[in-house]
Every structure is written in C-alpha cells, then in structure tokens.
C-alpha cells in the first residue's frame, strides 16, 4: 500500500477535529463514570435504608415488648399497695399511709408513661389509611369530653367549621386529642379559659392551629417541645409524661406535614400543623 502523504492543511484539519472530539469523549467518559458512581451510591443508600428500617423495626418491637412486660408488675404494685391501704390502714401510722400513697402515685404515673410509650411506638407501626377526615367534628368531640370530665371549669371553646382533610383518621384523632388536651390542661389556672381550633393560610397552604390562653412557654426552649420526655413545666405544676408532643410530631411527619409552636409565658400558646393537600 502506498503511504498517504498528509499536507500541513490535512494535519491542521485533523487536529481541529480532534480538538472538537476530545472534549466530547471526555465529557461522555465523565458522565459514564458519574452514572456508575451514582448507581453505586444508590445501591448503598438502598442497603443502608433497609438496614435502618430493620433496626427501627427491632427498636419498635423492643419498645413495645418492654413496655408491655412492665405492665404486669406495676399492676401488682398498685394493687397490693391499695389492699394495704384499704385493709391495714388501722395498723399504719400517718407516715406509713403517706408512703403507700406515694408508692401508688408512682406506680400509676409509671403506668401512664408506659401507655404513652406504647402509643408512641404504635404511631410508627402499620400501614397508614387515607380517608376523608373531619377535624372540626373531632375537635368538638374531644372538647365535649374534656368539659364533661370537669364541668366546674369555665372554658370558652371555639371550633372552626369545615376543617376537612385527607389522612389517617385514627392517628389524626390522636393529634387533636393531645393538642387540645394540652390546651385544656394548661388553662386550668385561668378563671376563664379560652381554647380555639381553627385554620389559616400560609403561602397558599392551609394551616391548622390550636390556641389557648394558658401557661404558655418560653420560646427560647421551643426546640425541646417535641422531644420525648421533654417537659417545660414541672409535674408539680401540670401532670404529664412528656410523650404527647413527640407522638404528635411523629404522626404529622408520617403524613408528610410539619408541626411547630409559638408561646408567651403566662399568656398562652398556639400549636400549628400542616397536612399536604391530596
């Protein structure tokens, strides 16, 4: 074969073509490497997600089992201390009676804490249902029950009509009962309590709120509100286990929404939550 003689013009043309092709080939090579790296990272992420899901299931099962197993001995403690108070009170001095009453109060508080832990565990278990939920009706029902339990209290209750959404009705009922229950609890020292459930708009999204004129809270501690076992008021002021708001947050997050609060000490608090439109 006769060797081809390339002129300088040919060489310059080839160099120009190579100059155009090289960046394209380099970009394709980099894109392929990036795609392979992304695929690898996605596979690792899926693996870690499965591992995390398994760990969460184990933790939930452990929490449920431990909480469930603790109930039996607590019932025994509460039951036997009650028997002692009822059947042997004449053999106990006042200090002995007070000690037994403290034992009963402690066991009952622990029982309530276990119940709340079980509830917190349940809200992360099982499939969520999607149904039409009338939050206004739920709020009215909850407030009616609170009023029946303490008819001597003077509390004005206002519920906005037509607050309807989509979600798991069972879980959203827990949200309202917790938030309205807190509003009821923290207005107990008011001669005239006020509790309101309503809606507002923020950036075109419907926001639900529960407002009260109760004890309120210091906003500098607002980051602690939704943590499990976190309390901004002592149990000697207001009863509770510090689980309720953590439960509320988990439920709202499971629905794809968010929850936050504003408060002023001794003036009241407002709790807001959003739910994505369906």
mmCIF file of C-alpha atoms in Angstrom, residues 70-82:
data_model
loop_
_atom_site.group_PDB
_atom_site.id
_atom_site.type_symbol
_atom_site.label_atom_id
_atom_site.label_comp_id
_atom_site.label_asym_id
_atom_site.label_seq_id
_atom_site.Cartn_x
_atom_site.Cartn_y
_atom_site.Cartn_z
ATOM 1 C CA UNK A 70 -43.592 -3.833 82.581
ATOM 2 C CA UNK A 71 -47.340 -3.510 82.963
ATOM 3 C CA UNK A 72 -47.886 -6.725 84.944
ATOM 4 C CA UNK A 73 -45.517 -5.959 87.855
ATOM 5 C CA UNK A 74 -46.801 -2.387 88.002
ATOM 6 C CA UNK A 75 -50.367 -3.624 88.306
ATOM 7 C CA UNK A 76 -49.238 -5.850 91.175
ATOM 8 C CA UNK A 77 -47.507 -2.961 92.956
ATOM 9 C CA UNK A 78 -50.541 -0.722 92.558
ATOM 10 C CA UNK A 79 -52.971 -3.472 93.554
ATOM 11 C CA UNK A 80 -51.116 -4.638 96.659
ATOM 12 C CA UNK A 81 -50.472 -1.097 97.872
ATOM 13 C CA UNK A 82 -54.191 -0.386 97.517
#
